[in-house]
């Protein structure tokens, strides 16, 4: 039995390659964290994975996706009407709201682990909260980064209310005050939201910098981070 989706993909293929034989095609809906569609050609078989968010999409949207994916593996130009149709659908308010929700829920499951092999970020947050903020900061989601990055040591993501610290510091040879300093810095971002100063984004305001100096082991911590 051929499903509706398979029929649509067959139609898109015919449009793009009227005379070529239709290859064996596996299509599945996958719970990706993002709206994401992939196509792979292997041993003359085609494997297509579609975001499950698109399972109930209108036929012309699925046709547009099919066209875009086939155009990609057969190196054909993507027709503007298909590109536009798909983009419009993604831009629909209900669709983008659902995508945002999925990103948060699914992204979180893979991402979140405050408890590292060596340091527990939630525990560090709570200690710093008492020491420096009278326990008044609401704890955001805390997590070690998935990759051990040297470029991005830490950041606060306001969209997901999450503090991420590079996993590279979750090691016994890293002094505790260095990890504490990274978390403290991000907590200051929580406390001092980014302000527009004229047209310039002021990320580390004067007040931010003054408050950062209150961290007692500031210099040792910065040095430790530099030499790791
Ligand atoms: Zn910063």
Tab-separated table of N, CA, C and O and ligand atoms in Angstrom, residues 185-186 189 203-204 208, ligand 1:
chain	number	residue	atom	x	y	z
A	185	UNK	N	29.960	34.964	36.349
A	185	UNK	CA	29.880	35.881	35.205
A	185	UNK	C	28.521	35.750	34.500
A	185	UNK	O	27.874	36.749	34.186
A	186	UNK	N	28.095	34.519	34.283
A	186	UNK	CA	26.813	34.314	33.592
A	186	UNK	C	25.639	34.737	34.477
A	186	UNK	O	24.612	35.203	33.987
A	189	UNK	N	25.032	38.214	33.959
A	189	UNK	CA	24.247	38.462	32.742
A	189	UNK	C	22.753	38.325	33.032
A	189	UNK	O	21.929	39.043	32.470
A	203	UNK	N	26.864	44.833	26.363
A	203	UNK	CA	26.746	43.531	27.000
A	203	UNK	C	27.306	43.555	28.411
A	203	UNK	O	26.697	43.075	29.345
A	204	UNK	N	28.500	44.131	28.561
A	204	UNK	CA	29.097	44.232	29.895
A	204	UNK	C	29.098	45.700	30.319
A	204	UNK	O	30.062	46.417	30.099
A	208	UNK	N	27.839	46.037	35.534
A	208	UNK	CA	28.219	44.629	35.399
A	208	UNK	C	29.691	44.459	35.781
A	208	UNK	O	30.059	43.623	36.610
B	1	LIG	ZN1	29.798	38.051	29.332
